[in-house]
PDB file of C-alpha atoms in Angstrom:
ATOM      1  CA  MET A   1      16.201 -10.108  17.091  1.00 55.00           C
ATOM      2  CA  ASN A   2      17.562  -6.842  15.701  1.00 75.00           C
ATOM      3  CA  ALA A   3      14.535  -6.012  13.617  1.00 82.00           C
ATOM      4  CA  THR A   4      13.671  -2.467  12.606  1.00 89.00           C
ATOM      5  CA  LEU A   5      10.188  -0.996  12.318  1.00 91.00           C
ATOM      6  CA  ALA A   6       8.985   2.119  10.732  1.00 94.00           C
ATOM      7  CA  ILE A   7       5.548   3.480  11.673  1.00 93.00           C
ATOM      8  CA  LEU A   8       3.997   5.687   8.974  1.00 93.00           C
ATOM      9  CA  THR A   9       1.083   7.946   9.798  1.00 92.00           C
ATOM     10  CA  ILE A  10      -0.787  10.446   7.701  1.00 93.00           C
ATOM     11  CA  GLY A  11      -2.055  13.109  10.117  1.00 89.00           C
ATOM     12  CA  VAL A  12      -1.365  13.597  13.838  1.00 85.00           C
ATOM     13  CA  VAL A  13      -1.465  10.184  15.626  1.00 80.00           C
ATOM     14  CA  PRO A  14      -0.470   9.714  19.217  1.00 74.00           C
ATOM     15  CA  LEU A  15       1.523   6.539  19.427  1.00 78.00           C
ATOM     16  CA  ARG A  16       1.824   6.336  23.289  1.00 77.00           C
ATOM     17  CA  GLU A  17      -0.854   3.658  23.384  1.00 70.00           C
ATOM     18  CA  VAL A  18       0.496   1.201  20.817  1.00 76.00           C
ATOM     19  CA  LEU A  19       4.263   1.591  21.669  1.00 81.00           C
ATOM     20  CA  PRO A  20       4.056  -0.674  24.718  1.00 78.00           C
ATOM     21  CA  LEU A  21       2.666  -3.425  22.481  1.00 75.00           C
ATOM     22  CA  LEU A  22       5.624  -3.129  20.229  1.00 81.00           C
ATOM     23  CA  THR A  23       8.441  -2.573  22.701  1.00 78.00           C
ATOM     24  CA  GLU A  24       7.735  -6.008  24.265  1.00 75.00           C
ATOM     25  CA  HIS A  25       9.401  -7.331  21.144  1.00 73.00           C
ATOM     26  CA  ILE A  26      11.596  -4.521  19.787  1.00 80.00           C
ATOM     27  CA  ARG A  27      13.780  -1.878  21.515  1.00 83.00           C
ATOM     28  CA  GLU A  28      12.189   1.584  21.168  1.00 85.00           C
ATOM     29  CA  GLU A  29      15.354   2.989  19.577  1.00 86.00           C
ATOM     30  CA  ARG A  30      14.746   0.579  16.599  1.00 86.00           C
ATOM     31  CA  ILE A  31      11.376   2.060  15.936  1.00 89.00           C
ATOM     32  CA  THR A  32      11.130   5.139  13.622  1.00 91.00           C
ATOM     33  CA  HIS A  33       7.893   7.174  13.306  1.00 92.00           C
ATOM     34  CA  ILE A  34       7.339   9.136  10.079  1.00 92.00           C
ATOM     35  CA  ASN A  35       4.378  11.556   9.988  1.00 92.00           C
ATOM     36  CA  LEU A  36       3.416  12.642   6.482  1.00 94.00           C
ATOM     37  CA  LEU A  37       1.506  15.878   7.495  1.00 93.00           C
ATOM     38  CA  GLY A  38       2.053  16.260  11.208  1.00 84.00           C
ATOM     39  CA  LYS A  39       4.601  19.016  11.062  1.00 87.00           C
ATOM     40  CA  MET A  40       3.013  20.980   8.165  1.00 92.00           C
ATOM     41  CA  SER A  41       0.835  24.089   8.728  1.00 93.00           C
ATOM     42  CA  ARG A  42      -2.727  23.793   7.542  1.00 94.00           C
ATOM     43  CA  GLU A  43      -1.988  26.235   4.747  1.00 94.00           C
ATOM     44  CA  THR A  44       0.861  24.033   3.448  1.00 95.00           C
ATOM     45  CA  VAL A  45      -1.243  20.944   3.698  1.00 95.00           C
ATOM     46  CA  MET A  46      -4.038  22.415   1.666  1.00 95.00           C
ATOM     47  CA  GLU A  47      -1.568  23.693  -1.010  1.00 94.00           C
ATOM     48  CA  SER A  48      -0.073  20.274  -1.418  1.00 94.00           C
ATOM     49  CA  TYR A  49      -3.000  17.939  -0.716  1.00 95.00           C
ATOM     50  CA  GLY A  50      -6.073  20.026  -1.521  1.00 93.00           C
ATOM     51  CA  VAL A  51      -8.918  18.218  -3.160  1.00 93.00           C
ATOM     52  CA  GLU A  52      -9.537  18.781  -6.909  1.00 91.00           C
ATOM     53  CA  ALA A  53     -12.695  18.237  -8.728  1.00 89.00           C
ATOM     54  CA  GLY A  54     -13.637  14.580  -8.938  1.00 89.00           C
ATOM     55  CA  GLU A  55     -11.064  13.413  -6.409  1.00 91.00           C
ATOM     56  CA  GLU A  56     -11.873  11.189  -3.502  1.00 92.00           C
ATOM     57  CA  ILE A  57     -11.221  12.632  -0.114  1.00 91.00           C
ATOM     58  CA  ILE A  58      -9.965  11.407   3.203  1.00 91.00           C
ATOM     59  CA  ILE A  59     -10.229  13.121   6.583  1.00 90.00           C
ATOM     60  CA  THR A  60      -7.187  13.503   8.849  1.00 90.00           C
ATOM     61  CA  LEU A  61      -6.211  15.376  11.963  1.00 87.00           C
ATOM     62  CA  LEU A  62      -3.641  18.205  11.548  1.00 90.00           C
ATOM     63  CA  ASN A  63      -1.339  19.721  14.100  1.00 88.00           C
ATOM     64  CA  ASP A  64      -3.789  22.539  14.850  1.00 88.00           C
ATOM     65  CA  ASN A  65      -5.998  19.704  16.345  1.00 85.00           C
ATOM     66  CA  GLN A  66      -8.620  20.270  13.682  1.00 86.00           C
ATOM     67  CA  LEU A  67      -9.728  17.863  10.968  1.00 88.00           C
ATOM     68  CA  ALA A  68      -9.052  18.465   7.224  1.00 91.00           C
ATOM     69  CA  GLU A  69     -10.399  16.946   3.996  1.00 92.00           C
ATOM     70  CA  ILE A  70      -7.397  16.080   1.703  1.00 95.00           C
ATOM     71  CA  SER A  71      -6.920  14.225  -1.539  1.00 96.00           C
ATOM     72  CA  LEU A  72      -6.730  10.464  -1.302  1.00 94.00           C
ATOM     73  CA  ALA A  73      -4.837  10.254  -4.572  1.00 95.00           C
ATOM     74  CA  LYS A  74      -2.104  12.714  -3.600  1.00 96.00           C
ATOM     75  CA  THR A  75      -1.900  11.100  -0.129  1.00 96.00           C
ATOM     76  CA  GLU A  76      -1.381   7.681  -1.661  1.00 95.00           C
ATOM     77  CA  ARG A  77       1.248   9.032  -4.051  1.00 95.00           C
ATOM     78  CA  ASN A  78       3.295  10.613  -1.362  1.00 96.00           C
ATOM     79  CA  LEU A  79       2.957   7.649   1.039  1.00 96.00           C
ATOM     80  CA  GLN A  80       4.325   5.499  -1.751  1.00 96.00           C
ATOM     81  CA  SER A  81       7.316   7.846  -2.118  1.00 96.00           C
ATOM     82  CA  VAL A  82       8.024   7.647   1.671  1.00 96.00           C
ATOM     83  CA  ILE A  83       7.689   3.739   1.606  1.00 96.00           C
ATOM     84  CA  GLU A  84      10.250   3.624  -1.178  1.00 96.00           C
ATOM     85  CA  VAL A  85      12.747   5.563   0.842  1.00 95.00           C
ATOM     86  CA  LEU A  86      12.102   3.417   3.899  1.00 94.00           C
ATOM     87  CA  ASP A  87      12.515   0.249   1.760  1.00 93.00           C
ATOM     88  CA  ASN A  88      15.824   1.483   0.665  1.00 93.00           C
ATOM     89  CA  GLN A  89      16.901   1.999   4.226  1.00 93.00           C
ATOM     90  CA  ASN A  90      16.303  -1.734   4.871  1.00 89.00           C
ATOM     91  CA  TYR A  91      13.513  -1.541   7.418  1.00 92.00           C
ATOM     92  CA  ASP A  92      12.094  -5.000   8.165  1.00 92.00           C
ATOM     93  CA  VAL A  93       8.493  -3.889   8.779  1.00 92.00           C
ATOM     94  CA  ILE A  94       6.637  -0.824   7.689  1.00 94.00           C
ATOM     95  CA  LEU A  95       3.398  -0.271   9.525  1.00 92.00           C
ATOM     96  CA  LEU A  96       0.911   2.154   8.092  1.00 93.00           C
ATOM     97  CA  MET A  97      -1.127   3.398  11.126  1.00 89.00           C
ATOM     98  CA  SER A  98      -4.218   4.841   9.440  1.00 87.00           C
ATOM     99  CA  SER A  99      -7.870   3.949   9.150  1.00 83.00           C
ATOM    100  CA  ALA A 100      -8.164   5.871   5.868  1.00 85.00           C
ATOM    101  CA  PRO A 101      -9.104   3.811   2.687  1.00 85.00           C
ATOM    102  CA  VAL A 102      -5.478   3.871   1.327  1.00 89.00           C
ATOM    103  CA  SER A 103      -4.600   1.122  -1.201  1.00 86.00           C
ATOM    104  CA  GLY A 104      -2.133   0.234  -3.808  1.00 89.00           C
ATOM    105  CA  LEU A 105       0.957   0.749  -1.650  1.00 94.00           C
ATOM    106  CA  VAL A 106       3.949  -1.530  -2.464  1.00 94.00           C
ATOM    107  CA  ALA A 107       7.212  -2.346  -0.585  1.00 94.00           C
ATOM    108  CA  ARG A 108       9.780  -4.456  -2.429  1.00 92.00           C
ATOM    109  CA  ASN A 109      11.774  -5.692   0.624  1.00 91.00           C
ATOM    110  CA  ALA A 110      10.007  -4.741   3.859  1.00 93.00           C
ATOM    111  CA  ILE A 111       6.784  -6.376   5.125  1.00 92.00           C
ATOM    112  CA  LEU A 112       4.163  -3.634   4.590  1.00 94.00           C
ATOM    113  CA  LEU A 113       1.201  -3.776   6.950  1.00 92.00           C
ATOM    114  CA  GLU A 114      -1.831  -1.771   5.693  1.00 90.00           C
ATOM    115  CA  PRO A 115      -4.790  -1.868   8.136  1.00 86.00           C
ATOM    116  CA  GLN A 116      -7.323  -1.232   5.268  1.00 85.00           C
ATOM    117  CA  ARG A 117      -6.228  -4.483   3.657  1.00 87.00           C
ATOM    118  CA  ILE A 118      -5.715  -6.549   6.859  1.00 87.00           C
ATOM    119  CA  ILE A 119      -8.263  -5.484   9.424  1.00 88.00           C
ATOM    120  CA  PRO A 120     -11.602  -6.142   7.699  1.00 89.00           C
ATOM    121  CA  PRO A 121     -10.881  -9.827   6.941  1.00 88.00           C
ATOM    122  CA  LEU A 122      -9.245 -10.292  10.345  1.00 88.00           C
ATOM    123  CA  VAL A 123     -12.329  -8.879  12.157  1.00 89.00           C
ATOM    124  CA  ASN A 124     -14.586 -10.993   9.979  1.00 89.00           C
ATOM    125  CA  SER A 125     -12.716 -14.136  11.068  1.00 89.00           C
ATOM    126  CA  ILE A 126     -12.871 -13.086  14.760  1.00 88.00           C
ATOM    127  CA  VAL A 127     -16.549 -12.207  14.881  1.00 89.00           C
ATOM    128  CA  ASP A 128     -17.622 -15.301  12.889  1.00 86.00           C
ATOM    129  CA  GLY A 129     -21.147 -14.213  12.037  1.00 83.00           C
ATOM    130  CA  HIS A 130     -21.901 -12.097  15.139  1.00 92.00           C
ATOM    131  CA  GLN A 131     -23.432  -8.695  14.719  1.00 95.00           C
ATOM    132  CA  VAL A 132     -20.814  -5.985  14.927  1.00 95.00           C
ATOM    133  CA  GLY A 133     -21.462  -2.484  16.013  1.00 96.00           C
ATOM    134  CA  VAL A 134     -18.979   0.097  14.856  1.00 95.00           C
ATOM    135  CA  ILE A 135     -18.449   3.348  16.803  1.00 95.00           C
ATOM    136  CA  VAL A 136     -17.387   6.161  14.486  1.00 91.00           C
ATOM    137  CA  PRO A 137     -16.118   9.587  15.656  1.00 89.00           C
ATOM    138  CA  ILE A 138     -17.750  11.837  13.029  1.00 88.00           C
ATOM    139  CA  PRO A 139     -20.666  11.311  10.570  1.00 90.00           C
ATOM    140  CA  GLU A 140     -18.359  12.242   7.568  1.00 86.00           C
ATOM    141  CA  LEU A 141     -16.667   8.869   8.010  1.00 86.00           C
ATOM    142  CA  LEU A 142     -19.823   6.794   7.770  1.00 88.00           C
ATOM    143  CA  LYS A 143     -19.628   6.378   3.935  1.00 85.00           C
ATOM    144  CA  MET A 144     -16.084   5.159   4.112  1.00 85.00           C
ATOM    145  CA  GLN A 145     -16.879   2.828   6.983  1.00 88.00           C
ATOM    146  CA  ARG A 146     -19.725   1.166   5.120  1.00 88.00           C
ATOM    147  CA  LYS A 147     -17.473   0.539   2.175  1.00 87.00           C
ATOM    148  CA  LYS A 148     -14.728  -0.800   4.501  1.00 88.00           C
ATOM    149  CA  TRP A 149     -16.922  -3.403   6.211  1.00 90.00           C
ATOM    150  CA  GLN A 150     -18.552  -4.994   3.164  1.00 87.00           C
ATOM    151  CA  ALA A 151     -16.741  -8.194   3.788  1.00 81.00           C
ATOM    152  CA  LEU A 152     -18.525  -8.904   7.072  1.00 87.00           C
ATOM    153  CA  GLN A 153     -21.216 -11.535   6.921  1.00 85.00           C
ATOM    154  CA  ASN A 154     -23.749  -9.182   8.567  1.00 90.00           C
ATOM    155  CA  PRO A 155     -23.707  -5.485   7.667  1.00 91.00           C
ATOM    156  CA  PRO A 156     -22.502  -3.528  10.700  1.00 94.00           C
ATOM    157  CA  LEU A 157     -24.610  -1.138  12.828  1.00 96.00           C
ATOM    158  CA  TYR A 158     -23.167   2.387  13.478  1.00 96.00           C
ATOM    159  CA  ALA A 159     -23.234   4.879  16.249  1.00 96.00           C
ATOM    160  CA  LEU A 160     -21.326   8.154  16.784  1.00 95.00           C
ATOM    161  CA  ALA A 161     -19.003   9.042  19.709  1.00 94.00           C
ATOM    162  CA  ASN A 162     -15.995  11.316  19.448  1.00 89.00           C
ATOM    163  CA  PRO A 163     -12.852  10.110  21.320  1.00 86.00           C
ATOM    164  CA  VAL A 164     -11.177  13.572  21.372  1.00 78.00           C
ATOM    165  CA  HIS A 165     -13.953  15.980  22.137  1.00 81.00           C
ATOM    166  CA  GLY A 166     -16.594  13.606  23.600  1.00 84.00           C
ATOM    167  CA  THR A 167     -17.055  12.055  27.059  1.00 92.00           C
ATOM    168  CA  ASP A 168     -16.993   8.476  28.342  1.00 93.00           C
ATOM    169  CA  GLN A 169     -20.702   8.844  29.018  1.00 95.00           C
ATOM    170  CA  GLU A 170     -21.357   9.625  25.328  1.00 95.00           C
ATOM    171  CA  LEU A 171     -19.204   6.641  24.376  1.00 95.00           C
ATOM    172  CA  ILE A 172     -21.214   4.374  26.673  1.00 96.00           C
ATOM    173  CA  ALA A 173     -24.434   5.756  25.264  1.00 97.00           C
ATOM    174  CA  ALA A 174     -23.257   4.972  21.741  1.00 96.00           C
ATOM    175  CA  GLY A 175     -22.369   1.411  22.777  1.00 96.00           C
ATOM    176  CA  LYS A 176     -25.854   0.949  24.510  1.00 97.00           C
ATOM    177  CA  GLN A 177     -27.564   2.106  21.346  1.00 97.00           C
ATOM    178  CA  LEU A 178     -25.819  -0.453  19.245  1.00 96.00           C
ATOM    179  CA  LEU A 179     -26.501  -3.228  21.762  1.00 97.00           C
ATOM    180  CA  GLU A 180     -30.148  -2.281  21.767  1.00 96.00           C
ATOM    181  CA  GLU A 181     -30.182  -2.476  17.949  1.00 96.00           C
ATOM    182  CA  GLY A 182     -28.755  -6.008  18.053  1.00 95.00           C
ATOM    183  CA  ALA A 183     -24.995  -5.763  18.159  1.00 95.00           C
ATOM    184  CA  ASP A 184     -23.101  -8.242  20.303  1.00 93.00           C
ATOM    185  CA  VAL A 185     -19.479  -7.117  19.411  1.00 95.00           C
ATOM    186  CA  LEU A 186     -18.380  -3.481  19.320  1.00 96.00           C
ATOM    187  CA  MET A 187     -15.579  -2.104  17.090  1.00 94.00           C
ATOM    188  CA  LEU A 188     -13.613   1.094  17.644  1.00 93.00           C
ATOM    189  CA  ASP A 189     -12.162   1.904  14.273  1.00 86.00           C
ATOM    190  CA  CYS A 190     -10.366   5.281  14.636  1.00 84.00           C
ATOM    191  CA  LEU A 191      -6.853   6.094  15.769  1.00 79.00           C
ATOM    192  CA  GLY A 192      -8.286   8.451  18.304  1.00 81.00           C
ATOM    193  CA  PHE A 193      -9.735   5.529  20.261  1.00 87.00           C
ATOM    194  CA  HIS A 194      -7.432   3.941  22.800  1.00 85.00           C
ATOM    195  CA  GLN A 195      -7.390   1.096  25.309  1.00 86.00           C
ATOM    196  CA  HIS A 196      -9.026   3.430  27.818  1.00 89.00           C
ATOM    197  CA  HIS A 197     -12.098   3.691  25.570  1.00 93.00           C
ATOM    198  CA  ARG A 198     -12.209  -0.178  25.127  1.00 93.00           C
ATOM    199  CA  ASP A 199     -11.917  -0.618  28.890  1.00 93.00           C
ATOM    200  CA  VAL A 200     -14.718   1.872  29.573  1.00 95.00           C
ATOM    201  CA  LEU A 201     -17.092   0.062  27.242  1.00 95.00           C
ATOM    202  CA  GLN A 202     -16.187  -3.471  28.398  1.00 94.00           C
ATOM    203  CA  LYS A 203     -16.643  -2.498  32.051  1.00 94.00           C
ATOM    204  CA  ALA A 204     -19.930  -0.580  31.479  1.00 96.00           C
ATOM    205  CA  LEU A 205     -21.534  -2.926  28.998  1.00 95.00           C
ATOM    206  CA  ASP A 206     -19.812  -6.298  29.530  1.00 93.00           C
ATOM    207  CA  VAL A 207     -19.380  -6.822  25.744  1.00 94.00           C
ATOM    208  CA  PRO A 208     -16.438  -7.767  23.542  1.00 94.00           C
ATOM    209  CA  VAL A 209     -14.698  -4.602  22.200  1.00 95.00           C
ATOM    210  CA  LEU A 210     -12.231  -4.711  19.335  1.00 93.00           C
ATOM    211  CA  LEU A 211      -9.722  -1.862  18.809  1.00 90.00           C
ATOM    212  CA  SER A 212      -8.318  -1.634  15.301  1.00 87.00           C
ATOM    213  CA  ASN A 213      -5.053   0.058  16.215  1.00 83.00           C
ATOM    214  CA  VAL A 214      -4.271  -2.674  18.849  1.00 84.00           C
ATOM    215  CA  LEU A 215      -5.154  -5.483  16.368  1.00 86.00           C
ATOM    216  CA  VAL A 216      -2.600  -4.151  13.777  1.00 85.00           C
ATOM    217  CA  ALA A 217      -0.021  -3.289  16.422  1.00 83.00           C
ATOM    218  CA  ARG A 218      -0.203  -6.822  17.797  1.00 83.00           C
ATOM    219  CA  LEU A 219       0.232  -8.231  14.279  1.00 83.00           C
ATOM    220  CA  ALA A 220       3.271  -6.084  13.721  1.00 84.00           C
ATOM    221  CA  ALA A 221       4.688  -7.286  17.097  1.00 80.00           C
ATOM    222  CA  GLU A 222       4.299 -10.913  16.006  1.00 80.00           C
ATOM    223  CA  LEU A 223       6.428 -10.211  12.989  1.00 80.00           C
ATOM    224  CA  LEU A 224       9.165  -8.762  15.113  1.00 75.00           C
ATOM    225  CA  VAL A 225       9.586 -11.735  17.347  1.00 62.00           C
TER     226      VAL A 225
END
């Protein structure tokens, strides 16, 4: 199949972990990666996406390897503009790789995959009443995470471990904490977490671990067959 795929990201997101899941079904030259902010300086990002009074924020990683708080509304507006351009270029699938609470995006022709819309109900169907423990990289994301997982039958438990600046030992400690509190399925819901982190937890704790970016990449791959 000569399908084409556009991967759309907001901040800096390494794709080396998810590309092998996609290239089983589509040649890499038929995949395009568009990064909304990745090539901008921090100063330019804050000029264009700075948060105004009353606006909801999202947190993203910039190319100086530091996090930034930016406007959700401005991000959604510009993502939609990019999607319209991609739609006019006749991409078959547009995959938004982001754990931010982005909503309201529309594609007229392409299949648009939005993790925020797809992942919570998918995880709910997978865990089927089990107690989920979500590992979050920074405390500033906890409010967003609690809103995101409202659809789960049992409210999730949360622990902190940073995939970029933390260690495997800290990740295992976070997983142990969640298991002690009653979790029997762990969820890594940040694009900074990769299959390495899932493997570390599964080996150390012998517990099912879900990785959100892998779930959405596999779904995209199925649409490319």
